[in-house]
PDB file of C-alpha atoms in Angstrom:
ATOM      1  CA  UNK A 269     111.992 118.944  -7.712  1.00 41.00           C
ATOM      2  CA  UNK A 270     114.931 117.223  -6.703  1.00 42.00           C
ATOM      3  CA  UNK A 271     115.395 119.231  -3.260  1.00 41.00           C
ATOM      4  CA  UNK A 272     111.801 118.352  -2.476  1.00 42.00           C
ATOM      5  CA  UNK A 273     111.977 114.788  -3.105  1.00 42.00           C
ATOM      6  CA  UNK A 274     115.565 114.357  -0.856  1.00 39.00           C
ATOM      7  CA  UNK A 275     113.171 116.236   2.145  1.00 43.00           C
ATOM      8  CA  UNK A 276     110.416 113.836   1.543  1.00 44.00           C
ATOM      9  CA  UNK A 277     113.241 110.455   1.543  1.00 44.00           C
ATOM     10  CA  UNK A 278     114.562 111.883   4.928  1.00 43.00           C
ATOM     11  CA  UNK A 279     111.181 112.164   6.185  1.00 40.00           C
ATOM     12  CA  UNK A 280     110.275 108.191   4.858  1.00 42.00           C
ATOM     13  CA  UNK A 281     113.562 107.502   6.390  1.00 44.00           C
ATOM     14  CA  UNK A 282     112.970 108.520  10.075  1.00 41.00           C
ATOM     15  CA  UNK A 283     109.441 106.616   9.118  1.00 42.00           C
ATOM     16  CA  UNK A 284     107.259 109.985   9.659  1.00 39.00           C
ATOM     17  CA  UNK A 285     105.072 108.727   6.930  1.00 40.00           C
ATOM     18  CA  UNK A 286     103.158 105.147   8.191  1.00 42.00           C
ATOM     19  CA  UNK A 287     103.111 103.496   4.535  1.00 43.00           C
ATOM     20  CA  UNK A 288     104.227  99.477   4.418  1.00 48.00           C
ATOM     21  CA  UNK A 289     107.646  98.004   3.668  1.00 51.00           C
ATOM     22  CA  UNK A 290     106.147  97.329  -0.223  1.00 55.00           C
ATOM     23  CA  UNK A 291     105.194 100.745  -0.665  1.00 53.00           C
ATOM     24  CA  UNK A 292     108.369 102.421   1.202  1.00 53.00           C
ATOM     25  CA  UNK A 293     110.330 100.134  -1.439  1.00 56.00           C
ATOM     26  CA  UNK A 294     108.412 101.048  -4.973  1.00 58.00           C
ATOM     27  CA  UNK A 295     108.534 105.010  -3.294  1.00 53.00           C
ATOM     28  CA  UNK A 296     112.467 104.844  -2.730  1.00 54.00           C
ATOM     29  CA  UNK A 297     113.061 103.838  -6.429  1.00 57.00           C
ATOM     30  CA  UNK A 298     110.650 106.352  -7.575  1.00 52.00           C
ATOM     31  CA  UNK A 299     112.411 109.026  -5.360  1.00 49.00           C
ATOM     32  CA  UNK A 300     116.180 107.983  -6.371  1.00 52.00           C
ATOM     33  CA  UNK A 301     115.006 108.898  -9.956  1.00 53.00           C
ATOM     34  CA  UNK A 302     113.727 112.198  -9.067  1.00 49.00           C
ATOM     35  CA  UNK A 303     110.115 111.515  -8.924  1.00 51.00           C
ATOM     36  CA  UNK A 304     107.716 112.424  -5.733  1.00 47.00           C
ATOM     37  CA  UNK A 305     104.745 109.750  -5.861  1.00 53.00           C
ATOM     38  CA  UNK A 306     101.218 111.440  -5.120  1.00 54.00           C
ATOM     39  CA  UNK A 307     100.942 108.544  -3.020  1.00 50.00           C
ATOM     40  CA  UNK A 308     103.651 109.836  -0.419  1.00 52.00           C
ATOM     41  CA  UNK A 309     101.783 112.901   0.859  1.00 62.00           C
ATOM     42  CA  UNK A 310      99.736 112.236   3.614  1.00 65.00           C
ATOM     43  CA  UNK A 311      96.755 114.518   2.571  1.00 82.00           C
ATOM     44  CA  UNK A 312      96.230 112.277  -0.654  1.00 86.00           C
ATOM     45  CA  UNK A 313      94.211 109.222   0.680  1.00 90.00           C
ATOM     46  CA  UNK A 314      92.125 111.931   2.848  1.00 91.00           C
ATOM     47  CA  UNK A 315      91.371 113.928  -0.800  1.00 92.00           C
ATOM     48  CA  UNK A 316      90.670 110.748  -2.398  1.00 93.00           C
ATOM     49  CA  UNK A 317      88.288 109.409   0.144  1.00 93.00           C
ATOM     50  CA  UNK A 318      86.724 113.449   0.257  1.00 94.00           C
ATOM     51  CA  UNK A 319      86.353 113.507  -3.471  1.00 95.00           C
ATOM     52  CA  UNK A 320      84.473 110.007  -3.717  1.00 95.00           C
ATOM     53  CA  UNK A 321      81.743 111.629  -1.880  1.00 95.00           C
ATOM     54  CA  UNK A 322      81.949 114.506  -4.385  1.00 95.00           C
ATOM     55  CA  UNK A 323      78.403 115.103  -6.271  1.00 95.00           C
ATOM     56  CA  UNK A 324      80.136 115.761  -9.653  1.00 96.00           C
ATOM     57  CA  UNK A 325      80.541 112.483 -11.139  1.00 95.00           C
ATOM     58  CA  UNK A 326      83.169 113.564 -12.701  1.00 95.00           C
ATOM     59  CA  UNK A 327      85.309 114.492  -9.719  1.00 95.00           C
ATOM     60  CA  UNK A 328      84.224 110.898  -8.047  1.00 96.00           C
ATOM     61  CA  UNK A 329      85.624 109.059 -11.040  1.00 95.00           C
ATOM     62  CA  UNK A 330      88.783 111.279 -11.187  1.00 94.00           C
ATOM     63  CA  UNK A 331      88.815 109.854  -7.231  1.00 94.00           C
ATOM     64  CA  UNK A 332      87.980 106.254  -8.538  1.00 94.00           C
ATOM     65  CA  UNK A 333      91.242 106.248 -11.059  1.00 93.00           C
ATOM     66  CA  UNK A 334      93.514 107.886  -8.266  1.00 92.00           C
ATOM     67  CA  UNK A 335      92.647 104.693  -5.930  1.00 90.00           C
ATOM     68  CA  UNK A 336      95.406 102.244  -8.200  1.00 89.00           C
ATOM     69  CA  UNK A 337      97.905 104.782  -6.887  1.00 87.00           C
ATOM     70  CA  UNK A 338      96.794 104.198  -3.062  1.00 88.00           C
ATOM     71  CA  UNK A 339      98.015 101.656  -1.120  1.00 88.00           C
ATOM     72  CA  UNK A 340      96.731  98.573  -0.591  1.00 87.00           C
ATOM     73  CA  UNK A 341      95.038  98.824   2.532  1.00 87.00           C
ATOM     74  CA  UNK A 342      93.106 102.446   1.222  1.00 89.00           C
ATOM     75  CA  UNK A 343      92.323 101.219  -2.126  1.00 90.00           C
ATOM     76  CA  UNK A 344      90.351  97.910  -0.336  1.00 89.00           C
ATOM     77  CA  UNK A 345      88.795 100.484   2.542  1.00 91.00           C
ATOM     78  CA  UNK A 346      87.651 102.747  -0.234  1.00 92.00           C
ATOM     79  CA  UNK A 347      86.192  99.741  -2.743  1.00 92.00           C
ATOM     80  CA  UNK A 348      82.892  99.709  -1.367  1.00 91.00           C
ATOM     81  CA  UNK A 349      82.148 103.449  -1.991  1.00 91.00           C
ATOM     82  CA  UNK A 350      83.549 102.729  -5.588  1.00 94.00           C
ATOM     83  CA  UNK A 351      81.247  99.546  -6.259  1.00 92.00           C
ATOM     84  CA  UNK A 352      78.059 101.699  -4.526  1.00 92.00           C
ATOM     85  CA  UNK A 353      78.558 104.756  -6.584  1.00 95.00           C
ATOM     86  CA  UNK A 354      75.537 105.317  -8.959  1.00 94.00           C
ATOM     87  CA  UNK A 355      77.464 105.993 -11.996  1.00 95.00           C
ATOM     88  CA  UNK A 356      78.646 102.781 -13.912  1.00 95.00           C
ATOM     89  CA  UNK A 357      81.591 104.093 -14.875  1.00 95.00           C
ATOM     90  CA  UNK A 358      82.317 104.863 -12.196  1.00 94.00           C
ATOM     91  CA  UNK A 359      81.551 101.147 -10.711  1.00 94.00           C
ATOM     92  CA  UNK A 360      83.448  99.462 -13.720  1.00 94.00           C
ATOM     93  CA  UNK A 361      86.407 101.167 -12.251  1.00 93.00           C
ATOM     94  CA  UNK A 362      85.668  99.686  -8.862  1.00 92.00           C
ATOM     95  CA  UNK A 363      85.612  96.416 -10.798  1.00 92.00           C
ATOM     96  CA  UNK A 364      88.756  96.770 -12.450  1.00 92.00           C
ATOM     97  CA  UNK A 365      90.462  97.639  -8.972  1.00 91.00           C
ATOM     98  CA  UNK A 366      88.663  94.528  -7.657  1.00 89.00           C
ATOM     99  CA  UNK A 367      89.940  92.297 -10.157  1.00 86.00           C
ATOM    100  CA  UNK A 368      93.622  93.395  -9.465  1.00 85.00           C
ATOM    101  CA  UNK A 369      93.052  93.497  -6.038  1.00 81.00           C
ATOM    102  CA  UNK A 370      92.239  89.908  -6.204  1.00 75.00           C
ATOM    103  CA  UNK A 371      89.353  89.973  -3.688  1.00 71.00           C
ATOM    104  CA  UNK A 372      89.046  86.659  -1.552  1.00 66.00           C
ATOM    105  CA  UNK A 373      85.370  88.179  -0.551  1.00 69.00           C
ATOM    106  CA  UNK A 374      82.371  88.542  -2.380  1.00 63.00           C
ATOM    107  CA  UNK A 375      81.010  92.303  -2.479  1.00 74.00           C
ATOM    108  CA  UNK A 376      77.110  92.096  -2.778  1.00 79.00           C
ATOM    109  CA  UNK A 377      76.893  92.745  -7.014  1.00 84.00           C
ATOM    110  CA  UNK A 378      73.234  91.128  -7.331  1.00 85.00           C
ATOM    111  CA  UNK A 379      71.655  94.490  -8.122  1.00 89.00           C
ATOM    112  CA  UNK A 380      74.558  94.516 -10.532  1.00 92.00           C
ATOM    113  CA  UNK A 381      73.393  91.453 -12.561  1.00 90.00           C
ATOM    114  CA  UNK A 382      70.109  92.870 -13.389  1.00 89.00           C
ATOM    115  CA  UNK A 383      71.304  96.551 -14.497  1.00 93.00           C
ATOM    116  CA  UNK A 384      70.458  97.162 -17.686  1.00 94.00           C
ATOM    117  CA  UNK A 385      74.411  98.068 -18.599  1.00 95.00           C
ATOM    118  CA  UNK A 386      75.317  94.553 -20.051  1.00 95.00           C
ATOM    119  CA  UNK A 387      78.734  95.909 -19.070  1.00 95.00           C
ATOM    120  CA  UNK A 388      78.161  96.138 -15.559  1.00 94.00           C
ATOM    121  CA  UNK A 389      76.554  92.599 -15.636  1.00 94.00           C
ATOM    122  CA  UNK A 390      79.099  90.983 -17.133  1.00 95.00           C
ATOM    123  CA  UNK A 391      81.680  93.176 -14.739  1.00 94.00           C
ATOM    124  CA  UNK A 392      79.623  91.537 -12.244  1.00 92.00           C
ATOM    125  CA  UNK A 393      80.076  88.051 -13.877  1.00 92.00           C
ATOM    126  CA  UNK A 394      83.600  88.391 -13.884  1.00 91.00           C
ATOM    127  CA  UNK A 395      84.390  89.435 -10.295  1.00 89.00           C
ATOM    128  CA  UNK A 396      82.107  86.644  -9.315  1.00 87.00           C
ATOM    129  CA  UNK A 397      84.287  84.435 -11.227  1.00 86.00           C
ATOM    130  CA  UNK A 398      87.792  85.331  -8.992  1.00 84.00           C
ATOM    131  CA  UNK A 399      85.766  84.548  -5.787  1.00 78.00           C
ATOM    132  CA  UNK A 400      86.121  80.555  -4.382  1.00 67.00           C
ATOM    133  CA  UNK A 401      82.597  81.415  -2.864  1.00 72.00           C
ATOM    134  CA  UNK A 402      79.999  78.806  -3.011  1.00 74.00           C
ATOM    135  CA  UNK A 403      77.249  81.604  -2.463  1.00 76.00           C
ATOM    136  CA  UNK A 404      78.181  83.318  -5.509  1.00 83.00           C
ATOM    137  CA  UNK A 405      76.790  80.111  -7.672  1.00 86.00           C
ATOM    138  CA  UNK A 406      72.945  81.088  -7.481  1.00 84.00           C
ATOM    139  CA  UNK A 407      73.619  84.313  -9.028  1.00 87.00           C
ATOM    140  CA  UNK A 408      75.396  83.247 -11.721  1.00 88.00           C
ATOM    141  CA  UNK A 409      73.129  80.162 -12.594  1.00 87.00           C
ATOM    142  CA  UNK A 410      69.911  83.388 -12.578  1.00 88.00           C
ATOM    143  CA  UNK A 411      72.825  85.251 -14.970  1.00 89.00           C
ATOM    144  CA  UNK A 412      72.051  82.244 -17.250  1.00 87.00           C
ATOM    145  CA  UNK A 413      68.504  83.838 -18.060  1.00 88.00           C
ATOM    146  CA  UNK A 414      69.764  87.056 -19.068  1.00 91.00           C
ATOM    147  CA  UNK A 415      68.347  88.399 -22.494  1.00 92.00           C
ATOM    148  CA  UNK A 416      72.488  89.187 -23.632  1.00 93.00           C
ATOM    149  CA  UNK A 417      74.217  86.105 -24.836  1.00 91.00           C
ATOM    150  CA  UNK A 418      77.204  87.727 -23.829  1.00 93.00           C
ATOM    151  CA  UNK A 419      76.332  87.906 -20.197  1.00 94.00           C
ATOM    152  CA  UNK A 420      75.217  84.283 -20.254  1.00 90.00           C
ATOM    153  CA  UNK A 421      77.848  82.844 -22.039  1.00 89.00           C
ATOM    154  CA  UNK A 422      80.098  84.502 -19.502  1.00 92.00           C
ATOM    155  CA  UNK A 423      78.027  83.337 -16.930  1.00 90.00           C
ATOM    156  CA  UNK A 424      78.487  79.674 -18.326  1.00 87.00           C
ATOM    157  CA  UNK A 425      82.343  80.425 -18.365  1.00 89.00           C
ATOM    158  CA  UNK A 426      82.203  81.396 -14.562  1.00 88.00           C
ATOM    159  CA  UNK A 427      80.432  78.689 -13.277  1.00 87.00           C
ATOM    160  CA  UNK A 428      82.628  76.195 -15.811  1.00 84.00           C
ATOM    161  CA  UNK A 429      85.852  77.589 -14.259  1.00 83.00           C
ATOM    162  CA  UNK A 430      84.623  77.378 -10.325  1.00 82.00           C
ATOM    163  CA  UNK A 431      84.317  73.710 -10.798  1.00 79.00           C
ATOM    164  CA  UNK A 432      80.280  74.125 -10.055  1.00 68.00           C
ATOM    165  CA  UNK A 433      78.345  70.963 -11.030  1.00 69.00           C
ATOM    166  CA  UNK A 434      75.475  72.806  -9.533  1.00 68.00           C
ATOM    167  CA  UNK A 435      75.245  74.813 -12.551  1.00 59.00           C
ATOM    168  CA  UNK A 436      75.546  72.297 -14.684  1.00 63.00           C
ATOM    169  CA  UNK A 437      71.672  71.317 -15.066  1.00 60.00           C
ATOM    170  CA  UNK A 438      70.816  74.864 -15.326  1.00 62.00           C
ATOM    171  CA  UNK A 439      72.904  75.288 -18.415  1.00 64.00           C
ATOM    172  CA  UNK A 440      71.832  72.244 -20.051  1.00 61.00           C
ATOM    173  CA  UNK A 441      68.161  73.418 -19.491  1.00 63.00           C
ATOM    174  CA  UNK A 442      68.962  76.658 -21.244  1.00 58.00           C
ATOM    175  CA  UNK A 443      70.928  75.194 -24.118  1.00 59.00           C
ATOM    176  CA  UNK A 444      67.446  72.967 -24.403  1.00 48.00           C
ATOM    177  CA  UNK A 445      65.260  76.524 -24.431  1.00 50.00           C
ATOM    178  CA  UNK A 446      67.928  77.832 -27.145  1.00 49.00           C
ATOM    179  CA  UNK A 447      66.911  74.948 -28.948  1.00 45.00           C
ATOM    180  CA  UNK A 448      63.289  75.355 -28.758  1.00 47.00           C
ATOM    181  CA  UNK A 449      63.603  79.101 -30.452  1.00 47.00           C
TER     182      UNK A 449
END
């Protein structure tokens, strides 16, 4: 193991694999203590990206967990095939890699919000939530007519913490409705 990973540091050395300065830093430490990072071989990004389009599901969420190892750049070219997959699970993984991404764009989640996985709503809610997008308001004052209290409360909490007074009415009117029950 050790023989293989001094081969691979003379290799990142000479700069024969194209990763960035952050990654060539965090792969050096990893090598000086004797372990090769997945990460490091060339073929694993390709694999990943191959696998995602795998029918098994669970093969494409094996692919969706290997994506926090990626870089950067391949984790946030690969997101969208993570957030479209049909499995949830799948998707709440591309949420979590979202979230610690820290995406400055909003991926289209309004299918999302009507799923009938309250999890994948309120994953929804909560991405929404990150994004300083005024767009993003509309669907989360319709999240405040879901049947879940959890997904509406967390819909009140996103709106509350983007500073949205247009949402304010909204949740007054629905506090008024809860009242009425």
């Amino acid at each position: 193991m050790r023989r293989r990973a001094v081969t691979i540091a003379a290799l990142l050395a000479l700069g024969v694999f194209a990763l960035s300065s952050e990654v060539r830093v965090a792969n050096a430490a990893l090598l000086n203590s004797g372990i090769a990072p997945s990460v490091m071989w060339p073929s694993a990004i390709a694999q990943v990206e191959r696998d995602l389009g795998a029918t098994e599901a669970a093969v494409r969420r094996k692919a969706a967990e290997a994506l926090f190892d990626l870089p950067r750049s391949a984790q946030l070219r690969l997101l969208p095939h993570v957030l479209g997959d049909a499995d949830n699970d799948i998707k709440l993984l591309g949420a979590a890699l979202a979230r610690e991404a820290n995406l400055s764009q909003a991926p289209d989640l309004v299918p999302w919000l009507t799923d009938g996985d309250v999890r994948l709503r309120i994953a929804a809610i909560e991405l929404y939530e990150l994004l300083p997008d005024q767009r993003v308001i509309s669907d989360l004052i319709r999240a405040l007519g879901d049947s879940e209290a959890s997904v509406r409360g967390r819909a009140v909490r996103a709106l509350a913490s983007l500073g949205s007074t247009e949402g304010v009415l909204p949740i007054l009117g629905h506090i008024d409705d809860a009242d009425a029950d």
